[in-house]
């Protein structure tokens, strides 16, 4: 059974999973993966946290964003903020990895009002965003399923 939910945002529809109870943790994955990246982490946390795990539009999402959607890093960071607003999530712990770490840093510096804590696992930052050998992926990530090509 598919336990994913959907929220309709200005850029398009984002699927997500929402499990557990307690303070809210929202997960941000990087390019080329989806929320299943966190599949081994969430079960250990959902007894103490409400875990919200979206499939961000970073290349492995299954629902296309609107053609005019801003898929730049700042645009995706704004989409994360809009997601938090749409679900009325406040004082969240934003947990991020890889390119998601750079996006989360944009969220907390530009729209800190809904984020109470930031957890960064190995991630992109500063001049290492995107790492040079992966910069071409920013174009592939705009196409749903683009990484299967």
PDB file of C-alpha atoms in Angstrom:
ATOM      1  CA  UNK A   1       0.000   0.000   0.000  1.00  0.00           C
ATOM      2  CA  UNK A   2       1.301   3.458  -0.888  1.00  0.00           C
ATOM      3  CA  UNK A   3       1.427   5.642   2.220  1.00  0.00           C
ATOM      4  CA  UNK A   4       2.482   8.790   0.382  1.00  0.00           C
ATOM      5  CA  UNK A   5       0.460  11.947   0.643  1.00  0.00           C
ATOM      6  CA  UNK A   6       0.445  14.908  -1.712  1.00  0.00           C
ATOM      7  CA  UNK A   7       0.451  18.650  -1.252  1.00  0.00           C
ATOM      8  CA  UNK A   8      -0.211  21.056  -4.121  1.00  0.00           C
ATOM      9  CA  UNK A   9       2.193  23.986  -4.166  1.00  0.00           C
ATOM     10  CA  UNK A  10       2.722  26.862  -6.589  1.00  0.00           C
ATOM     11  CA  UNK A  11       5.502  24.976  -8.429  1.00  0.00           C
ATOM     12  CA  UNK A  12       3.590  21.684  -8.565  1.00  0.00           C
ATOM     13  CA  UNK A  13       2.638  18.677  -6.470  1.00  0.00           C
ATOM     14  CA  UNK A  14       5.056  17.259  -3.896  1.00  0.00           C
ATOM     15  CA  UNK A  15       4.596  13.753  -2.524  1.00  0.00           C
ATOM     16  CA  UNK A  16       5.611  13.010   1.033  1.00  0.00           C
ATOM     17  CA  UNK A  17       5.391  10.506   3.866  1.00  0.00           C
ATOM     18  CA  UNK A  18       4.279  11.561   7.350  1.00  0.00           C
ATOM     19  CA  UNK A  19       4.838   9.135  10.231  1.00  0.00           C
ATOM     20  CA  UNK A  20       5.393   9.204  13.962  1.00  0.00           C
ATOM     21  CA  UNK A  21       4.454  11.617  16.711  1.00  0.00           C
ATOM     22  CA  UNK A  22       6.174  14.385  18.562  1.00  0.00           C
ATOM     23  CA  UNK A  23       8.306  17.315  17.478  1.00  0.00           C
ATOM     24  CA  UNK A  24       8.473  17.620  13.690  1.00  0.00           C
ATOM     25  CA  UNK A  25      11.528  16.611  11.663  1.00  0.00           C
ATOM     26  CA  UNK A  26      11.431  17.430   7.936  1.00  0.00           C
ATOM     27  CA  UNK A  27      13.960  15.693   5.703  1.00  0.00           C
ATOM     28  CA  UNK A  28      15.696  17.182   2.656  1.00  0.00           C
ATOM     29  CA  UNK A  29      17.525  14.813   0.305  1.00  0.00           C
ATOM     30  CA  UNK A  30      19.942  15.721  -2.467  1.00  0.00           C
ATOM     31  CA  UNK A  31      20.025  15.417  -6.239  1.00  0.00           C
ATOM     32  CA  UNK A  32      19.122  12.157  -7.926  1.00  0.00           C
ATOM     33  CA  UNK A  33      17.335  10.528  -5.002  1.00  0.00           C
ATOM     34  CA  UNK A  34      13.964  10.839  -3.302  1.00  0.00           C
ATOM     35  CA  UNK A  35      12.679  10.588   0.247  1.00  0.00           C
ATOM     36  CA  UNK A  36      13.432   6.862   0.348  1.00  0.00           C
ATOM     37  CA  UNK A  37      17.020   7.920   1.068  1.00  0.00           C
ATOM     38  CA  UNK A  38      15.879   8.261   4.687  1.00  0.00           C
ATOM     39  CA  UNK A  39      14.208   4.802   4.859  1.00  0.00           C
ATOM     40  CA  UNK A  40      16.718   3.433   7.400  1.00  0.00           C
ATOM     41  CA  UNK A  41      16.819   6.621   9.490  1.00  0.00           C
ATOM     42  CA  UNK A  42      13.119   7.360   9.956  1.00  0.00           C
ATOM     43  CA  UNK A  43      12.104   4.100  11.719  1.00  0.00           C
ATOM     44  CA  UNK A  44      14.547   4.867  14.520  1.00  0.00           C
ATOM     45  CA  UNK A  45      13.158   8.371  14.957  1.00  0.00           C
ATOM     46  CA  UNK A  46       9.418   8.000  14.451  1.00  0.00           C
ATOM     47  CA  UNK A  47       8.824   6.798  18.004  1.00  0.00           C
ATOM     48  CA  UNK A  48      10.004  10.216  19.242  1.00  0.00           C
ATOM     49  CA  UNK A  49       9.442  12.508  16.252  1.00  0.00           C
ATOM     50  CA  UNK A  50       6.856  13.212  13.612  1.00  0.00           C
ATOM     51  CA  UNK A  51       8.919  12.495  10.488  1.00  0.00           C
ATOM     52  CA  UNK A  52       7.860  14.316   7.316  1.00  0.00           C
ATOM     53  CA  UNK A  53       9.762  12.967   4.317  1.00  0.00           C
ATOM     54  CA  UNK A  54       9.062  14.724   0.991  1.00  0.00           C
ATOM     55  CA  UNK A  55      10.196  13.683  -2.465  1.00  0.00           C
ATOM     56  CA  UNK A  56      11.719  17.012  -3.508  1.00  0.00           C
ATOM     57  CA  UNK A  57      11.897  17.819  -7.243  1.00  0.00           C
ATOM     58  CA  UNK A  58      15.577  16.997  -7.579  1.00  0.00           C
ATOM     59  CA  UNK A  59      15.541  14.396 -10.330  1.00  0.00           C
ATOM     60  CA  UNK A  60      13.885  11.321  -8.843  1.00  0.00           C
ATOM     61  CA  UNK A  61      10.455  12.835  -8.232  1.00  0.00           C
ATOM     62  CA  UNK A  62       7.558  11.164 -10.031  1.00  0.00           C
ATOM     63  CA  UNK A  63       5.259  14.157 -10.566  1.00  0.00           C
ATOM     64  CA  UNK A  64       6.454  16.891 -12.910  1.00  0.00           C
ATOM     65  CA  UNK A  65       6.644  20.434 -11.631  1.00  0.00           C
ATOM     66  CA  UNK A  66       4.962  23.247 -13.568  1.00  0.00           C
ATOM     67  CA  UNK A  67       6.991  24.248 -16.666  1.00  0.00           C
ATOM     68  CA  UNK A  68       7.498  27.754 -15.257  1.00  0.00           C
ATOM     69  CA  UNK A  69       8.578  26.511 -11.802  1.00  0.00           C
ATOM     70  CA  UNK A  70      11.783  28.015 -10.438  1.00  0.00           C
ATOM     71  CA  UNK A  71      14.058  25.013  -9.994  1.00  0.00           C
ATOM     72  CA  UNK A  72      17.143  27.035  -9.082  1.00  0.00           C
ATOM     73  CA  UNK A  73      18.552  26.366  -5.609  1.00  0.00           C
ATOM     74  CA  UNK A  74      16.787  29.476  -4.269  1.00  0.00           C
ATOM     75  CA  UNK A  75      13.577  28.393  -5.995  1.00  0.00           C
ATOM     76  CA  UNK A  76      13.675  24.921  -4.441  1.00  0.00           C
ATOM     77  CA  UNK A  77      14.492  26.473  -1.044  1.00  0.00           C
ATOM     78  CA  UNK A  78      11.379  28.641  -1.456  1.00  0.00           C
ATOM     79  CA  UNK A  79       9.417  25.496  -2.328  1.00  0.00           C
ATOM     80  CA  UNK A  80      10.593  23.916   0.943  1.00  0.00           C
ATOM     81  CA  UNK A  81       9.348  26.974   2.832  1.00  0.00           C
ATOM     82  CA  UNK A  82       6.030  26.844   0.969  1.00  0.00           C
ATOM     83  CA  UNK A  83       5.751  23.148   1.897  1.00  0.00           C
ATOM     84  CA  UNK A  84       6.268  23.977   5.585  1.00  0.00           C
ATOM     85  CA  UNK A  85       3.630  26.703   5.336  1.00  0.00           C
ATOM     86  CA  UNK A  86       1.128  24.475   3.497  1.00  0.00           C
ATOM     87  CA  UNK A  87       1.361  21.819   6.231  1.00  0.00           C
ATOM     88  CA  UNK A  88       1.496  24.523   8.932  1.00  0.00           C
ATOM     89  CA  UNK A  89       4.736  23.065  10.287  1.00  0.00           C
ATOM     90  CA  UNK A  90       6.520  25.246  12.843  1.00  0.00           C
ATOM     91  CA  UNK A  91       9.663  24.948  14.920  1.00  0.00           C
ATOM     92  CA  UNK A  92      10.759  22.019  12.751  1.00  0.00           C
ATOM     93  CA  UNK A  93      14.062  20.220  12.800  1.00  0.00           C
ATOM     94  CA  UNK A  94      15.284  20.370   9.213  1.00  0.00           C
ATOM     95  CA  UNK A  95      17.463  17.312   8.504  1.00  0.00           C
ATOM     96  CA  UNK A  96      19.468  17.549   5.296  1.00  0.00           C
ATOM     97  CA  UNK A  97      22.003  15.608   3.286  1.00  0.00           C
ATOM     98  CA  UNK A  98      24.087  16.210   0.158  1.00  0.00           C
ATOM     99  CA  UNK A  99      22.617  18.968  -2.053  1.00  0.00           C
ATOM    100  CA  UNK A 100      19.697  19.105   0.364  1.00  0.00           C
ATOM    101  CA  UNK A 101      22.133  20.522   2.911  1.00  0.00           C
ATOM    102  CA  UNK A 102      22.816  23.522   0.698  1.00  0.00           C
ATOM    103  CA  UNK A 103      19.070  23.982   0.159  1.00  0.00           C
ATOM    104  CA  UNK A 104      18.410  23.756   3.903  1.00  0.00           C
ATOM    105  CA  UNK A 105      21.075  26.391   4.541  1.00  0.00           C
ATOM    106  CA  UNK A 106      19.265  28.688   2.105  1.00  0.00           C
ATOM    107  CA  UNK A 107      15.984  28.011   3.926  1.00  0.00           C
ATOM    108  CA  UNK A 108      17.345  28.895   7.375  1.00  0.00           C
ATOM    109  CA  UNK A 109      19.161  32.007   6.185  1.00  0.00           C
ATOM    110  CA  UNK A 110      16.321  33.396   4.078  1.00  0.00           C
ATOM    111  CA  UNK A 111      13.218  32.075   5.892  1.00  0.00           C
ATOM    112  CA  UNK A 112      14.170  31.033   9.429  1.00  0.00           C
ATOM    113  CA  UNK A 113      10.709  31.578  10.911  1.00  0.00           C
ATOM    114  CA  UNK A 114       9.551  27.935  10.678  1.00  0.00           C
ATOM    115  CA  UNK A 115      12.842  26.194  11.475  1.00  0.00           C
ATOM    116  CA  UNK A 116      13.910  25.642  15.068  1.00  0.00           C
ATOM    117  CA  UNK A 117      16.895  23.379  14.439  1.00  0.00           C
ATOM    118  CA  UNK A 118      19.106  22.354  11.528  1.00  0.00           C
ATOM    119  CA  UNK A 119      20.856  18.988  11.221  1.00  0.00           C
ATOM    120  CA  UNK A 120      23.390  18.749   8.401  1.00  0.00           C
ATOM    121  CA  UNK A 121      24.829  15.381   7.459  1.00  0.00           C
ATOM    122  CA  UNK A 122      27.574  15.339   4.789  1.00  0.00           C
ATOM    123  CA  UNK A 123      26.387  18.015   2.407  1.00  0.00           C
ATOM    124  CA  UNK A 124      27.211  20.658  -0.158  1.00  0.00           C
ATOM    125  CA  UNK A 125      28.173  24.103   1.049  1.00  0.00           C
ATOM    126  CA  UNK A 126      29.937  27.306   0.037  1.00  0.00           C
ATOM    127  CA  UNK A 127      31.958  26.942  -3.180  1.00  0.00           C
ATOM    128  CA  UNK A 128      31.317  23.177  -3.210  1.00  0.00           C
ATOM    129  CA  UNK A 129      27.748  23.551  -4.510  1.00  0.00           C
ATOM    130  CA  UNK A 130      27.289  21.654  -6.720  1.00  0.00           C
ATOM    131  CA  UNK A 131      30.627  19.863  -6.727  1.00  0.00           C
ATOM    132  CA  UNK A 132      32.312  20.599 -10.070  1.00  0.00           C
ATOM    133  CA  UNK A 133      32.033  17.089 -11.491  1.00  0.00           C
ATOM    134  CA  UNK A 134      28.287  17.036 -10.770  1.00  0.00           C
ATOM    135  CA  UNK A 135      27.217  20.487 -11.951  1.00  0.00           C
ATOM    136  CA  UNK A 136      25.731  19.054 -15.158  1.00  0.00           C
ATOM    137  CA  UNK A 137      23.190  17.220 -12.982  1.00  0.00           C
ATOM    138  CA  UNK A 138      21.355  20.451 -12.164  1.00  0.00           C
ATOM    139  CA  UNK A 139      19.886  20.317 -15.660  1.00  0.00           C
ATOM    140  CA  UNK A 140      18.950  16.630 -15.518  1.00  0.00           C
ATOM    141  CA  UNK A 141      17.234  17.181 -12.155  1.00  0.00           C
ATOM    142  CA  UNK A 142      14.673  19.438 -13.847  1.00  0.00           C
ATOM    143  CA  UNK A 143      13.186  16.447 -15.693  1.00  0.00           C
ATOM    144  CA  UNK A 144      11.130  13.920 -13.714  1.00  0.00           C
ATOM    145  CA  UNK A 145      12.906  10.590 -14.034  1.00  0.00           C
ATOM    146  CA  UNK A 146      15.808  12.315 -15.796  1.00  0.00           C
ATOM    147  CA  UNK A 147      18.383  10.202 -14.015  1.00  0.00           C
ATOM    148  CA  UNK A 148      17.008   7.062 -15.639  1.00  0.00           C
ATOM    149  CA  UNK A 149      18.200   8.391 -18.996  1.00  0.00           C
TER     150      UNK A 149
END
